[in-house]
Amino acid sequence: MKQETIQLSTIFTAILLLAGSIFVGLSEDVFADKKSKKKNTTKIIHLGYLQLAAHDLFDMNRNIETDNENGKLDLSTVLFNPKEGFCNFEKSLNQKDGCVLYDDEIIVDGGEIRSVENIMISTASAEVGEKYLQFVEKNGEGKAYKKIVKFYHKQLKKAYEESFHLKFPKPQIGEIDNLHNLAVRSGHDLLPAEIVFNGELTSIFVIDPLGEKLSKKEQRQPSSAIDGTFDEEFLGIDFCPDPPFFCIKVDLLTADQSFGEQFDLGEDTFDEFMMELEDEKFDKTDEISRLLEEAFSRGINLD
């Protein structure tokens, strides 16, 4: 697996294994209605696929300011075990240029370590991994890859259109950069601090996602609303990599804001993105919507 470093851009998800939980009584109201026309929330399974896409596009090590991903929505995070450089399918099959497929037992759990950062992405990535292995058994590796990418892009289309309420773009040629990374981080606005899991309303910070998946019913419960703000639980996350000797408090909003400043995108750029979402939607004319369209259109172009 990739060597992972704890950094502000991804540190919040590591908390998902470490904090406390809250349990209360439930009703059917906590689940999203499939026919709901409310446009400022989405199903949490869509958040899982959008986060998988973000990991597929970017793997920025902020300590050395190096992105270890290739800006392509090619399922490298689920399927490929890179030793050096970037991976692609043909090279991985032939075990050339330092790139091989993960072992099946890793693929079935969703691939690299970032795929088990929370229960939403672990559900999405494990679904992709399981389907890929089924396709391999039926069709062989060459056809299986084409089939799983088609399935993955179909799921991304659903997630994109039902979360941003924008038309999913067609493939386009172009590079993806740090400004696109910052725009994709706007999805943090939708992150819920609590979800229903195993019949209990539970703090998302406590669920150990390894080997766990959301049920079909749990997958369609609503996210937090688009409103240009983060749930307050994400503004002061207690993270203890080595308790009780080393604990820090992480503010996800500050982490995202500082990304713009660190990479010379403007210290207020992320705040401006959030201001665009205060009307509870991604408008076609918003700068953030334009950048999301560019990121996904360029990411799905695998030619």
Short mmCIF file of C-alpha atoms in Angstrom, two decimals:
data_model
loop_
_atom_site.label_atom_id
_atom_site.label_comp_id
_atom_site.label_asym_id
_atom_site.label_seq_id
_atom_site.Cartn_x
_atom_site.Cartn_y
_atom_site.Cartn_z
CA MET A 1 0.00 0.00 0.00
CA LYS A 2 0.97 3.61 -0.32
CA GLN A 3 2.84 5.12 2.56
CA GLU A 4 0.36 7.52 4.08
CA THR A 5 1.36 10.65 6.00
CA ILE A 6 -0.91 12.49 8.42
CA GLN A 7 -1.60 15.93 6.97
CA LEU A 8 -4.19 18.63 7.52
CA SER A 9 -5.94 17.92 4.24
CA THR A 10 -6.90 14.36 5.24
CA ILE A 11 -6.36 14.20 8.99
CA PHE A 12 -10.05 14.69 9.80
CA THR A 13 -10.97 11.33 8.35
CA ALA A 14 -8.54 9.50 10.60
CA ILE A 15 -10.64 10.74 13.50
CA LEU A 16 -13.45 8.48 12.36
CA LEU A 17 -11.76 5.63 14.21
CA LEU A 18 -11.10 7.46 17.43
CA ALA A 19 -13.87 9.66 18.85
CA GLY A 20 -17.12 9.01 20.73
CA SER A 21 -20.66 8.10 19.68
CA ILE A 22 -24.21 9.21 20.41
CA PHE A 23 -27.23 6.89 20.39
CA VAL A 24 -30.87 7.97 20.29
CA GLY A 25 -34.20 6.55 19.20
CA LEU A 26 -34.96 6.51 15.47
CA SER A 27 -37.84 7.06 13.11
CA GLU A 28 -38.21 6.62 9.37
CA ASP A 29 -37.68 10.39 9.03
CA VAL A 30 -33.91 9.95 9.22
CA PHE A 31 -33.91 8.22 5.83
CA ALA A 32 -34.02 10.13 2.55
CA ASP A 33 -37.14 9.67 0.45
CA LYS A 34 -36.18 8.45 -3.03
CA LYS A 35 -38.75 10.86 -4.48
CA SER A 36 -37.69 13.82 -2.37
CA LYS A 37 -37.27 17.04 -4.33
CA LYS A 38 -35.19 18.72 -1.65
CA LYS A 39 -32.10 19.96 -3.45
CA ASN A 40 -29.75 20.90 -0.65
CA THR A 41 -29.03 17.36 0.58
CA THR A 42 -27.98 14.12 -1.08
CA LYS A 43 -27.82 10.42 -0.21
CA ILE A 44 -24.75 9.58 1.85
CA ILE A 45 -23.72 6.81 -0.56
CA HIS A 46 -23.21 9.60 -3.09
CA LEU A 47 -20.78 11.22 -0.64
CA GLY A 48 -18.91 7.93 -0.56
CA TYR A 49 -18.51 7.92 -4.34
CA LEU A 50 -17.59 11.60 -4.45
CA GLN A 51 -14.91 11.06 -1.83
CA LEU A 52 -13.62 8.05 -3.77
CA ALA A 53 -13.44 10.33 -6.82
CA ALA A 54 -11.54 12.95 -4.82
CA HIS A 55 -8.99 10.32 -3.77
CA ASP A 56 -8.75 9.11 -7.37
CA LEU A 57 -7.99 12.64 -8.56
CA PHE A 58 -5.76 13.87 -5.73
CA ASP A 59 -3.32 12.55 -3.15
CA MET A 60 -1.59 15.71 -2.01
CA ASN A 61 1.16 15.37 0.57
CA ARG A 62 1.09 18.86 2.02
CA ASN A 63 4.34 18.34 3.90
CA ILE A 64 6.39 18.07 0.69
CA GLU A 65 3.75 19.66 -1.61
CA THR A 66 3.66 16.69 -3.97
CA ASP A 67 0.52 15.13 -5.44
CA ASN A 68 0.90 11.38 -5.85
CA GLU A 69 -2.20 10.89 -7.99
CA ASN A 70 -2.61 11.31 -11.75
CA GLY A 71 -5.80 13.39 -11.94
CA LYS A 72 -7.74 10.54 -13.56
CA LEU A 73 -10.92 8.80 -12.43
CA ASP A 74 -9.40 5.42 -13.23
CA LEU A 75 -9.93 3.57 -9.90
CA SER A 76 -6.21 3.60 -9.17
CA THR A 77 -7.03 3.92 -5.47
CA VAL A 78 -9.03 0.67 -5.45
CA LEU A 79 -7.10 -1.50 -7.90
CA PHE A 80 -3.46 -0.45 -8.21
CA ASN A 81 -0.58 -0.94 -5.81
CA PRO A 82 1.96 1.67 -6.94
CA LYS A 83 5.62 1.26 -6.08
CA GLU A 84 6.75 4.36 -7.91
CA GLY A 85 5.23 6.83 -10.35
CA PHE A 86 1.68 6.64 -11.66
CA CYS A 87 -0.26 3.52 -12.60
CA ASN A 88 -2.39 2.57 -15.53
CA PHE A 89 -4.20 -0.62 -16.32
CA GLU A 90 -1.97 -1.97 -19.07
CA LYS A 91 1.19 -1.47 -17.04
CA SER A 92 -0.36 -3.05 -13.95
CA LEU A 93 -1.33 -6.21 -15.83
CA ASN A 94 2.16 -6.62 -17.21
CA GLN A 95 3.79 -5.63 -13.91
CA LYS A 96 5.89 -3.00 -15.68
CA ASP A 97 7.07 0.42 -14.59
CA GLY A 98 6.65 -0.31 -10.88
CA CYS A 99 2.89 -0.85 -10.94
CA VAL A 100 0.89 -3.97 -10.06
CA LEU A 101 -2.65 -4.79 -9.04
CA TYR A 102 -3.49 -5.08 -5.37
CA ASP A 103 -4.12 -8.60 -4.09
CA ASP A 104 -7.76 -9.68 -4.22
CA GLU A 105 -8.16 -9.48 -0.45
CA ILE A 106 -7.19 -5.80 -0.57
CA ILE A 107 -9.33 -5.00 -3.61
CA VAL A 108 -12.43 -6.53 -2.01
CA ASP A 109 -12.04 -4.13 0.93
CA GLY A 110 -11.69 -1.12 -1.38
CA GLY A 111 -7.96 -0.89 -2.05
CA GLU A 112 -5.65 1.64 -0.44
CA ILE A 113 -5.82 2.82 3.16
CA ARG A 114 -7.71 6.01 2.33
CA SER A 115 -10.65 3.86 1.19
CA VAL A 116 -11.43 2.95 4.80
CA GLU A 117 -11.34 6.48 6.19
CA ASN A 118 -15.07 6.44 6.86
CA ILE A 119 -18.07 4.18 6.40
CA MET A 120 -19.38 6.10 3.37
CA ILE A 121 -16.27 5.76 1.22
CA SER A 122 -15.59 2.23 2.49
CA THR A 123 -19.06 1.18 1.33
CA ALA A 124 -18.55 2.71 -2.11
CA SER A 125 -15.01 1.45 -2.62
CA ALA A 126 -15.82 -2.06 -1.39
CA GLU A 127 -18.78 -2.19 -3.78
CA VAL A 128 -16.43 -1.30 -6.64
CA GLY A 129 -13.82 -3.82 -5.51
CA GLU A 130 -16.32 -6.64 -5.18
CA LYS A 131 -17.84 -5.94 -8.59
CA TYR A 132 -14.41 -5.81 -10.21
CA LEU A 133 -13.52 -9.26 -8.87
CA GLN A 134 -16.87 -10.61 -10.08
CA PHE A 135 -16.17 -9.19 -13.53
CA VAL A 136 -12.68 -10.76 -13.52
CA GLU A 137 -14.13 -14.17 -12.71
CA LYS A 138 -16.67 -13.92 -15.53
CA ASN A 139 -14.77 -11.95 -18.19
CA GLY A 140 -11.04 -11.88 -17.42
CA GLU A 141 -8.97 -8.89 -16.29
CA GLY A 142 -8.96 -6.94 -19.57
CA LYS A 143 -12.74 -6.82 -19.99
CA ALA A 144 -13.26 -6.56 -16.22
CA TYR A 145 -11.41 -3.25 -16.05
CA LYS A 146 -13.48 -1.70 -18.82
CA LYS A 147 -16.69 -2.92 -17.17
CA ILE A 148 -15.79 -1.65 -13.71
CA VAL A 149 -14.76 1.79 -15.00
CA LYS A 150 -18.10 2.01 -16.82
CA PHE A 151 -19.92 1.08 -13.60
CA TYR A 152 -17.82 3.56 -11.57
CA HIS A 153 -18.46 6.46 -13.94
CA LYS A 154 -22.18 5.64 -13.89
CA GLN A 155 -22.18 5.86 -10.08
CA LEU A 156 -20.24 9.14 -10.24
CA LYS A 157 -22.81 10.54 -12.66
CA LYS A 158 -25.59 9.75 -10.18
CA ALA A 159 -23.61 11.21 -7.27
CA TYR A 160 -22.64 14.36 -9.18
CA GLU A 161 -26.12 15.12 -10.52
CA GLU A 162 -28.00 14.30 -7.30
CA SER A 163 -25.52 16.15 -5.06
CA PHE A 164 -24.66 19.23 -7.12
CA HIS A 165 -27.82 19.25 -9.28
CA LEU A 166 -25.68 19.97 -12.31
CA LYS A 167 -25.48 17.96 -15.51
CA PHE A 168 -22.61 15.46 -15.46
CA PRO A 169 -20.01 16.63 -17.99
CA LYS A 170 -18.66 14.83 -21.03
CA PRO A 171 -14.97 13.89 -21.19
CA GLN A 172 -12.65 16.77 -22.01
CA ILE A 173 -8.90 17.10 -22.47
CA GLY A 174 -7.12 19.16 -19.83
CA GLU A 175 -5.00 19.18 -16.69
CA ILE A 176 -6.28 19.17 -13.12
CA ASP A 177 -4.56 21.42 -10.60
CA ASN A 178 -4.68 22.58 -6.99
CA LEU A 179 -7.55 24.98 -7.65
CA HIS A 180 -9.67 22.02 -8.72
CA ASN A 181 -8.57 20.25 -5.54
CA LEU A 182 -9.78 23.20 -3.48
CA ALA A 183 -13.12 23.23 -5.32
CA VAL A 184 -13.68 19.50 -4.73
CA ARG A 185 -13.17 20.16 -1.01
CA SER A 186 -16.45 22.09 -1.09
CA GLY A 187 -18.10 18.69 -0.73
CA HIS A 188 -17.15 18.86 2.95
CA ASP A 189 -20.18 21.13 3.31
CA LEU A 190 -22.35 18.01 2.87
CA LEU A 191 -20.59 15.85 5.46
CA PRO A 192 -22.90 14.74 8.29
CA ALA A 193 -21.55 14.48 11.82
CA GLU A 194 -24.05 11.69 12.63
CA ILE A 195 -25.54 8.90 10.55
CA VAL A 196 -27.72 5.86 11.16
CA PHE A 197 -25.58 2.73 11.38
CA ASN A 198 -26.76 -0.68 12.55
CA GLY A 199 -30.04 0.85 13.65
CA GLU A 200 -28.51 3.55 15.84
CA LEU A 201 -27.94 7.26 15.22
CA THR A 202 -24.19 7.34 15.66
CA SER A 203 -21.41 9.89 15.56
CA ILE A 204 -19.53 9.32 12.32
CA PHE A 205 -16.26 9.76 14.18
CA VAL A 206 -16.55 6.43 15.97
CA ILE A 207 -17.52 3.92 13.27
CA ASP A 208 -14.64 1.61 12.36
CA PRO A 209 -15.31 1.08 8.66
CA LEU A 210 -12.87 -1.79 8.08
CA GLY A 211 -14.96 -4.72 6.91
CA GLU A 212 -18.20 -2.79 7.47
CA LYS A 213 -20.72 -1.46 4.96
CA LEU A 214 -23.87 0.59 5.09
CA SER A 215 -27.05 -1.30 4.31
CA LYS A 216 -29.01 -0.29 1.21
CA LYS A 217 -31.47 1.51 3.46
CA GLU A 218 -28.73 3.31 5.36
CA GLN A 219 -27.08 4.38 2.10
CA ARG A 220 -30.03 6.55 1.13
CA GLN A 221 -30.24 8.59 4.32
CA PRO A 222 -29.66 12.33 3.79
CA SER A 223 -26.41 14.19 4.09
CA SER A 224 -26.04 17.53 5.79
CA ALA A 225 -27.51 20.41 3.84
CA ILE A 226 -25.65 22.61 1.38
CA ASP A 227 -25.50 25.98 3.12
CA GLY A 228 -21.93 27.22 2.92
CA THR A 229 -21.07 26.06 6.45
CA PHE A 230 -19.62 22.92 8.01
CA ASP A 231 -21.34 20.97 10.77
CA GLU A 232 -19.83 22.38 13.96
CA GLU A 233 -18.46 18.97 14.96
CA PHE A 234 -15.89 19.31 12.14
CA LEU A 235 -14.57 22.60 13.52
CA GLY A 236 -12.90 21.08 16.57
CA ILE A 237 -12.05 17.41 16.13
CA ASP A 238 -9.95 15.86 18.89
CA PHE A 239 -7.29 13.68 17.27
CA CYS A 240 -4.92 11.59 19.38
CA PRO A 241 -2.39 9.63 17.28
CA ASP A 242 -0.53 8.65 20.46
CA PRO A 243 -2.85 9.13 23.45
CA PRO A 244 -2.36 10.55 25.98
CA PHE A 245 1.06 11.84 24.94
CA PHE A 246 0.15 13.49 21.64
CA CYS A 247 -3.28 14.94 20.93
CA ILE A 248 -4.28 17.82 18.70
CA LYS A 249 -7.51 19.58 17.80
CA VAL A 250 -8.24 19.73 14.08
CA ASP A 251 -10.49 22.26 12.40
CA LEU A 252 -11.49 20.93 8.96
CA LEU A 253 -12.59 24.36 7.75
CA THR A 254 -9.25 25.88 8.67
CA ALA A 255 -7.48 22.98 6.95
CA ASP A 256 -9.37 23.67 3.72
CA GLN A 257 -8.87 27.43 3.97
CA SER A 258 -5.14 27.00 4.54
CA PHE A 259 -4.84 24.78 1.45
CA GLY A 260 -5.64 27.79 -0.71
CA GLU A 261 -3.10 29.94 1.10
CA GLN A 262 -0.38 27.24 1.02
CA PHE A 263 -0.62 26.77 -2.74
CA ASP A 264 -0.98 30.47 -3.63
CA LEU A 265 -4.63 30.19 -4.59
CA GLY A 266 -5.61 33.04 -2.30
CA GLU A 267 -6.21 32.90 1.43
CA ASP A 268 -9.90 33.78 0.96
CA THR A 269 -10.63 31.55 -2.04
CA PHE A 270 -12.23 28.72 -0.09
CA ASP A 271 -14.35 31.22 1.86
CA GLU A 272 -15.52 32.63 -1.47
CA PHE A 273 -16.52 29.13 -2.58
CA MET A 274 -18.51 28.70 0.62
CA MET A 275 -20.21 32.07 0.09
CA GLU A 276 -21.38 30.83 -3.31
CA LEU A 277 -23.15 27.97 -1.50
CA GLU A 278 -24.99 30.13 1.01
CA ASP A 279 -28.00 30.11 -1.33
CA GLU A 280 -28.12 26.31 -0.72
CA LYS A 281 -27.23 25.25 -4.26
CA PHE A 282 -24.46 24.92 -6.81
CA ASP A 283 -25.45 27.48 -9.43
CA LYS A 284 -24.31 26.97 -13.01
CA THR A 285 -22.76 30.42 -12.94
CA ASP A 286 -20.77 29.80 -9.73
CA GLU A 287 -16.99 29.57 -10.07
CA ILE A 288 -17.06 26.48 -7.90
CA SER A 289 -19.47 24.77 -10.31
CA ARG A 290 -17.21 25.58 -13.26
CA LEU A 291 -14.22 24.07 -11.49
CA LEU A 292 -16.13 20.93 -10.50
CA GLU A 293 -17.22 20.45 -14.12
CA GLU A 294 -13.61 20.82 -15.28
CA ALA A 295 -12.30 18.39 -12.65
CA PHE A 296 -14.78 15.65 -13.47
CA SER A 297 -14.77 16.14 -17.25
CA ARG A 298 -10.98 15.93 -17.33
CA GLY A 299 -10.91 13.11 -14.80
CA ILE A 300 -13.22 10.81 -16.76
CA ASN A 301 -11.17 11.33 -19.92
CA LEU A 302 -8.95 8.22 -19.76
CA ASP A 303 -7.69 8.37 -23.35
#
